XYZ file of C-alpha atoms in Angstrom:
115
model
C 0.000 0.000 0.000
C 1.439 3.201 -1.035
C 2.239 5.751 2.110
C 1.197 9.439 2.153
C 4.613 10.690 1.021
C 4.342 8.250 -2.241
C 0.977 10.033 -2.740
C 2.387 13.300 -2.437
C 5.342 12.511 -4.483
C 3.560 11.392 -7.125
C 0.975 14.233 -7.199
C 4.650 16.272 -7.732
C 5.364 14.078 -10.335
C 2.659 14.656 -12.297
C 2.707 18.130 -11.675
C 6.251 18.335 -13.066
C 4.959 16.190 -16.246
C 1.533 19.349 -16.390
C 4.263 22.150 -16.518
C 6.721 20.528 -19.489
C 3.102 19.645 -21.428
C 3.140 21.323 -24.999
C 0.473 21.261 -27.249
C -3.358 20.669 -26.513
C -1.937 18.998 -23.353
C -0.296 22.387 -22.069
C -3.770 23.888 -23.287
C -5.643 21.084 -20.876
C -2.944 21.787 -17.996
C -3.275 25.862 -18.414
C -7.021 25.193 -16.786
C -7.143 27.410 -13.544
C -9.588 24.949 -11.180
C -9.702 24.347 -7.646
C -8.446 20.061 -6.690
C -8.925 17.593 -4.844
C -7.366 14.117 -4.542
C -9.233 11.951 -2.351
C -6.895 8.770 -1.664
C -9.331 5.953 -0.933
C -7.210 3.122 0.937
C -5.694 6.075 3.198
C -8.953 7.910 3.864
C -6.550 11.486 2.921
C -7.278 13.847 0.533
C -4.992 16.252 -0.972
C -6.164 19.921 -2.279
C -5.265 22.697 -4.065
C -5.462 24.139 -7.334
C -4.314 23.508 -10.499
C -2.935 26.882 -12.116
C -0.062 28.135 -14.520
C -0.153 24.403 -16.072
C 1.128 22.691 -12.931
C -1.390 21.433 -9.692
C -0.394 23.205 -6.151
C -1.228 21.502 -3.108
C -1.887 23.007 -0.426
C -3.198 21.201 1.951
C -3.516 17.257 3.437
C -6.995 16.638 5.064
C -8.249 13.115 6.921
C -10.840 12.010 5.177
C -12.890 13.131 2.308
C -12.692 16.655 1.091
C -15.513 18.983 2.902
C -15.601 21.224 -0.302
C -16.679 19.915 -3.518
C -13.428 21.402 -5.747
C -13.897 21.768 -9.473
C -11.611 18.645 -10.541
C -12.103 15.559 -7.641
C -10.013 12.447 -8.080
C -10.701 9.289 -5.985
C -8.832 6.137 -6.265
C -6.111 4.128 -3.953
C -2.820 5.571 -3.203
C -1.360 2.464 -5.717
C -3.452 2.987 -8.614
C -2.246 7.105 -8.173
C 1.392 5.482 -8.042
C 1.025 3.362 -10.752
C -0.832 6.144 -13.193
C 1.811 8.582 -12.644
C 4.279 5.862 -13.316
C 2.561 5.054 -16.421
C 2.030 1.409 -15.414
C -2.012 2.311 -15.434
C -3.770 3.349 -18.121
C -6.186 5.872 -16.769
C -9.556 4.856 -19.127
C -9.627 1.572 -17.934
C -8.922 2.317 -14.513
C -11.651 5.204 -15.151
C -13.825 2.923 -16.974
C -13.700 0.231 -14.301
C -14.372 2.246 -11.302
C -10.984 1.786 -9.955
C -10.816 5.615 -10.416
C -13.404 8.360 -10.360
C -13.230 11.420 -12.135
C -15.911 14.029 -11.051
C -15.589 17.831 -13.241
C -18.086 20.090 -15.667
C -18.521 18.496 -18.691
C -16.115 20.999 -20.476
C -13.261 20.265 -18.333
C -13.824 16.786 -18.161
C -13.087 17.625 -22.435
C -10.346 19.233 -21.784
C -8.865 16.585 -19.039
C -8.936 14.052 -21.521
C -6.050 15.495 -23.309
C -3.901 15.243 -19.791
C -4.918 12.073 -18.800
């Protein structure tokens, strides 16, 4: 089981992987939305706001988020490992219910392009 520090590591990563985007994925990371990560198996959920093509967290919160943010993620800390690492293709895992995905229909568009 991944630990809170993989979590937030990861979360990094893919931040660092939003801010060298080019194309329509730079255009999909340049979204300006309030966050939320809600890790499942740890019952943690990271939040902040994803701005200037990269996602800033700013907080770590027990449990699930009291705020609804824009963009909220919910899976295990593993499959947020392995999706960063590439080792999990996010439709299936979307598709499958291993992760949910809950934004406006436009961003969910736009998201698309970054996940």
């Amino acid at each position: 089981m991944a630990t809170i520090e993989e979590c937030r590591a990861a979360l990094e990563k893919l931040s660092e992987h939003m801010g060298s985007a080019e194309g329509d994925v730079r255009a999909a990371a340049a979204l300006d939305r309030s966050v939320s990560c809600h890790i499942t198996d740890l019952d943690t959920t990271f939040v902040g706001r994803m701005s200037d093509g990269r996602i800033h967290v700013r907080d770590t919160l027990q449990g699930p988020p009291a705020d609804k943010a824009q963009i909220r993620l919910a899976m295990t800390g593993d499959d947020l490992v392995a999706l960063v690492d590439g080792e999990l293709h996010f439709a299936r895992a979307w598709g499958s219910g291993r992760v949910k995905l809950h934004a406006g229909v436009r961003d969910l568009l736009l998201l698309r392009k970054l996940l």
